[in-house]
mmCIF file of C-alpha atoms in Angstrom:
data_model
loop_
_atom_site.group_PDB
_atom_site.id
_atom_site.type_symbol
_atom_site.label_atom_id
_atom_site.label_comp_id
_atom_site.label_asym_id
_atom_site.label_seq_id
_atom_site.Cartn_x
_atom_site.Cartn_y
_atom_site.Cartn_z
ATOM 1 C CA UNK A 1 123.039 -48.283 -92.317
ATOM 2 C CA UNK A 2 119.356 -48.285 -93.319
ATOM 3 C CA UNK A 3 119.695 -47.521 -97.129
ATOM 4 C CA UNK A 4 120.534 -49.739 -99.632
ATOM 5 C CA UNK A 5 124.191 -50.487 -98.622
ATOM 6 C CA UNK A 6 126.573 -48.606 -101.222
ATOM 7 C CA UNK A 7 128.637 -49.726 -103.971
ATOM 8 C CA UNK A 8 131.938 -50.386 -102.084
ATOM 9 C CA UNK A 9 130.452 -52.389 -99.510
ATOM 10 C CA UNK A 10 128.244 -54.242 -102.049
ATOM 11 C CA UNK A 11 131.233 -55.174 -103.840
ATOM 12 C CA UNK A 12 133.639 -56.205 -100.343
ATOM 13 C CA UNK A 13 130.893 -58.427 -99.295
ATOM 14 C CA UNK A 14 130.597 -59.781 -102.571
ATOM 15 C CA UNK A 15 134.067 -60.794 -103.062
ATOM 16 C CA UNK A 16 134.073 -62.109 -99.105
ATOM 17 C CA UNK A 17 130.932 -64.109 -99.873
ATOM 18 C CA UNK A 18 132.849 -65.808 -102.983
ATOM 19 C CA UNK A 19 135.933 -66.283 -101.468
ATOM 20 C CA UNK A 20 134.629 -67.564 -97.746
ATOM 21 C CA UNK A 21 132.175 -69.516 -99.672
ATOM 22 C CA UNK A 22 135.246 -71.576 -101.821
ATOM 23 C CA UNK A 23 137.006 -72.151 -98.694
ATOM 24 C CA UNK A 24 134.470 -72.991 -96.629
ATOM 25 C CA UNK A 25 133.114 -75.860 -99.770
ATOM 26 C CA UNK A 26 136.313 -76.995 -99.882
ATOM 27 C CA UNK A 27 137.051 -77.527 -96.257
ATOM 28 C CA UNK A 28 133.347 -79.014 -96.221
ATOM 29 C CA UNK A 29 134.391 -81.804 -99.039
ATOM 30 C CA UNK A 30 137.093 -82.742 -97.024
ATOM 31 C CA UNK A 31 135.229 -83.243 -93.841
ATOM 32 C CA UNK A 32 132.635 -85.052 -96.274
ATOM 33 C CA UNK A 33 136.019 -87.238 -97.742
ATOM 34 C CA UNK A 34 137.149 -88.123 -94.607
ATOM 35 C CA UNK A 35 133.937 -89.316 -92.573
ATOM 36 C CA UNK A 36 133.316 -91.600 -96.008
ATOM 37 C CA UNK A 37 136.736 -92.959 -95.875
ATOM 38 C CA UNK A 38 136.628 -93.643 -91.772
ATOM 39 C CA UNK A 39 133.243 -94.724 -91.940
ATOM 40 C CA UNK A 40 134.173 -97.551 -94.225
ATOM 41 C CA UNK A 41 131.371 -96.917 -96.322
ATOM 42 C CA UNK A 42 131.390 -98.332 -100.021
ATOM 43 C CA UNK A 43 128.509 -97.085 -101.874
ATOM 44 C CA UNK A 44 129.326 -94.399 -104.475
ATOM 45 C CA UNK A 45 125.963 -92.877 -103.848
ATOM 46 C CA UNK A 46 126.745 -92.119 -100.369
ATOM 47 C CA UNK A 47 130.234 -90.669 -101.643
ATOM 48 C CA UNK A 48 128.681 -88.446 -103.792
ATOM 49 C CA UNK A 49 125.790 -87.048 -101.687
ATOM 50 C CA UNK A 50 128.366 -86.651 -98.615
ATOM 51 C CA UNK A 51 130.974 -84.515 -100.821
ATOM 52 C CA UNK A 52 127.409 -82.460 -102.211
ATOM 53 C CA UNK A 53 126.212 -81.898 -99.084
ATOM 54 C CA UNK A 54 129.580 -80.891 -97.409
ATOM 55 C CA UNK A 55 130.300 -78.559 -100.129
ATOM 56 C CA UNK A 56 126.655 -76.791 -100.006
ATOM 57 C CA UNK A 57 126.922 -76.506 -96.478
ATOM 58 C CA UNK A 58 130.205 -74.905 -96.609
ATOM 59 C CA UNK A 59 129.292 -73.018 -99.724
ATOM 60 C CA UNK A 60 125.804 -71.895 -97.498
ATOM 61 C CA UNK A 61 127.936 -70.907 -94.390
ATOM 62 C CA UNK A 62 130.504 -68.676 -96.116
ATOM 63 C CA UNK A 63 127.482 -66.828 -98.030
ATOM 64 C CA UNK A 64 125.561 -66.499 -95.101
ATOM 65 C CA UNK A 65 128.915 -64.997 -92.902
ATOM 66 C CA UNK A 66 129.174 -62.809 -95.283
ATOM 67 C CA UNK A 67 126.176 -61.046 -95.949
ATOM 68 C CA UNK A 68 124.976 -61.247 -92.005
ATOM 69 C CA UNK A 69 123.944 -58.084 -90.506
ATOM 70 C CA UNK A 70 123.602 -58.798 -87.136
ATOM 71 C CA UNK A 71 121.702 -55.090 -86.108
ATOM 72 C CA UNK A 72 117.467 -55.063 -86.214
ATOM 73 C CA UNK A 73 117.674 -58.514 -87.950
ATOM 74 C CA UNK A 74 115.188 -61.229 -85.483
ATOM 75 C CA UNK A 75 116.355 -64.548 -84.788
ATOM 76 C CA UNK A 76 113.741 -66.301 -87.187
ATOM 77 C CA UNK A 77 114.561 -64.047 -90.066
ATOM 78 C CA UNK A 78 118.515 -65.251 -89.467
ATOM 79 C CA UNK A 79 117.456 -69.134 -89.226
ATOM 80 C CA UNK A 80 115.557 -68.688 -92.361
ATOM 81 C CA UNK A 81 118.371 -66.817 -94.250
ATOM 82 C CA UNK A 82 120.763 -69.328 -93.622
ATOM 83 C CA UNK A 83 118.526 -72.228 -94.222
ATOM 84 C CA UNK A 84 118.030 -71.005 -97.516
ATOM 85 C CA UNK A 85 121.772 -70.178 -98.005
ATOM 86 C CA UNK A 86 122.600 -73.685 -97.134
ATOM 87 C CA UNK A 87 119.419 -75.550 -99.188
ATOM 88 C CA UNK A 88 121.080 -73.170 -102.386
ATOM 89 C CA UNK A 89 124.427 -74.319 -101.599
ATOM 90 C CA UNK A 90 123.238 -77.675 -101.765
ATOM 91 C CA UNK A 91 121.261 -77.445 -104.664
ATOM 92 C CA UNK A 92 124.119 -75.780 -106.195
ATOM 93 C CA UNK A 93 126.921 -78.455 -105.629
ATOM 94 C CA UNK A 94 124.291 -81.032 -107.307
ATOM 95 C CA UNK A 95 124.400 -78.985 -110.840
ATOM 96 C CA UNK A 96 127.852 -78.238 -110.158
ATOM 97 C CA UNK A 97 128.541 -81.985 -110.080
ATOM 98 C CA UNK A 98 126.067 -82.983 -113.085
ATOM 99 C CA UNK A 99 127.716 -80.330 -115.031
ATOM 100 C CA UNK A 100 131.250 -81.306 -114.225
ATOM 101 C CA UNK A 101 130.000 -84.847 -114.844
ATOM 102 C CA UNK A 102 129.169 -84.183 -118.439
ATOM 103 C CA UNK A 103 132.403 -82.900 -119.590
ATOM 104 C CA UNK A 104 134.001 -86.270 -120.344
ATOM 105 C CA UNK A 105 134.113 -87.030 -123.542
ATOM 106 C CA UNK A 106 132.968 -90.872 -123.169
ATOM 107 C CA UNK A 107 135.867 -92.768 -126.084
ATOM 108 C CA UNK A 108 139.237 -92.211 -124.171
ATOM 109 C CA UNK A 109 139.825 -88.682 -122.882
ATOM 110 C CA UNK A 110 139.492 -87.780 -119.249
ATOM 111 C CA UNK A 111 138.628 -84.534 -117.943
ATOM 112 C CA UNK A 112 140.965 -81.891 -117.435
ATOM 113 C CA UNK A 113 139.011 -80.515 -114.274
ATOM 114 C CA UNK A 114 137.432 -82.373 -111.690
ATOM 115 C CA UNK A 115 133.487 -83.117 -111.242
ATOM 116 C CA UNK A 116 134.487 -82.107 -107.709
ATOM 117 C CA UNK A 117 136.140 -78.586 -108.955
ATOM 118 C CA UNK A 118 132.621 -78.038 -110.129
ATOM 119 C CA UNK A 119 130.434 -79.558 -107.436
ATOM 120 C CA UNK A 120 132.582 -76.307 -105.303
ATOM 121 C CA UNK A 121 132.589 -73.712 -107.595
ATOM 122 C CA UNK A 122 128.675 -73.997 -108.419
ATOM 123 C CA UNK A 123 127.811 -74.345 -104.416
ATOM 124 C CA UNK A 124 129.764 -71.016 -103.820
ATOM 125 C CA UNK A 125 128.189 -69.222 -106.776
ATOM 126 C CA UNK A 126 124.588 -70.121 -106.466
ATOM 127 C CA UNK A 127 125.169 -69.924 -102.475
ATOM 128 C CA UNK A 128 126.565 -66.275 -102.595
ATOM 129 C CA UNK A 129 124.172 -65.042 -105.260
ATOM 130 C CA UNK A 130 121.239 -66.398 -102.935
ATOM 131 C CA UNK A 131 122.680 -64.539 -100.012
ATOM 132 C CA UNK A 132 123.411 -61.238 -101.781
ATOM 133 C CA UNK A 133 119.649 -61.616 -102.961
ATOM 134 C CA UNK A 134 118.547 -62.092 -99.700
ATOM 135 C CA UNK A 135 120.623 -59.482 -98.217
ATOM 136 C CA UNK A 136 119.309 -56.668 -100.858
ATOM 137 C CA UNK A 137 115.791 -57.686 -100.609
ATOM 138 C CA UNK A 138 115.922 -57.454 -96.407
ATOM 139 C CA UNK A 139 117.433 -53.745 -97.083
ATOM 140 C CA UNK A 140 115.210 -52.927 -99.747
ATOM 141 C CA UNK A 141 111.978 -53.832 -97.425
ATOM 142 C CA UNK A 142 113.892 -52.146 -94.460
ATOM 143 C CA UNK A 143 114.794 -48.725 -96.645
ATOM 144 C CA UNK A 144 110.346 -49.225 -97.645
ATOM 145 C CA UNK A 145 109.500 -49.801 -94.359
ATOM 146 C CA UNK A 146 111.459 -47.143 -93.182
ATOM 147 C CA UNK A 147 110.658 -44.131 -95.583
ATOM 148 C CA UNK A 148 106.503 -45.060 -96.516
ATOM 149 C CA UNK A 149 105.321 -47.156 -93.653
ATOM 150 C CA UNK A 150 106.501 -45.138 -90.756
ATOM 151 C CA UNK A 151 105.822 -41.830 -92.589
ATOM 152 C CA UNK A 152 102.186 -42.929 -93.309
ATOM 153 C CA UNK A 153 102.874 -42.583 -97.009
ATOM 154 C CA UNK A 154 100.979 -45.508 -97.643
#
């Protein structure tokens, strides 16, 4: 599979990618929940960057499953895609969360979905759109390398 990967495929990996990448940020802010809660910490700021960070890295490793293509790919070039994956995820939970954060209306009226709904959703969109990225730019530089370098077209 050396061309750019066709439409079907593109679009299964996609819709993996989104839906490992929920589970996985969910499952990750209840690991982050649960170590606050037995770690009798008190701080909200610890709360809040715990639940972030569990969700990115969730977010990160369902992206990353998703779009891995195990075949010609080095070890350094794998470390670096998922570092990435995960450091979007993150990223990704923190404006999920500031945007979630700003839908209160401030006088008396809570909000009908959760900062936390958000901090998930945004770590599994901006963690499966940088691993679909990733993915098409590796196959795009593969399908170059492939077709100009080792035909001495260039």
């Amino acid at each position: 599979m050396d061309k750019v990967q066709s439409l079907m495929v593109f679009s299964g990996r996609t819709a993996l990618s989104l839906g490992l990448g929920g589970a996985f940020s969910v499952a990750g802010i209840g690991v982050a929940w649960s170590l606050f809660v037995f770690s009798s910490s008190r701080s909200l700021d610890t709360m809040l960057w715990s639940l972030m960070v569990g969700a990115g890295l969730g977010a990160g490793l369902g992206g990353f499953l998703a779009w891995l293509r195990l075949e010609g790919d080095h070890l350094l070039l794998l470390l670096v895609a998922a570092a990435l994956v995960a450091a979007a995820g993150i990223g990704g939970a923190w404006g999920g969360y500031e945007f979630g954060a700003r839908q209160e209306i401030e006088c008396c009226a809570m909000p009908s979905v959760s900062p936390f709904t958000y901090t998930a959703v945004g770590s599994t969109v901006v963690a499966s759109g940088t691993a679909m990225v990733f993915s098409l730019a590796r196959d795009l530089m593969s399908w170059w390398w492939q077709t100009r370098v080792k035909n001495h077209a260039v």
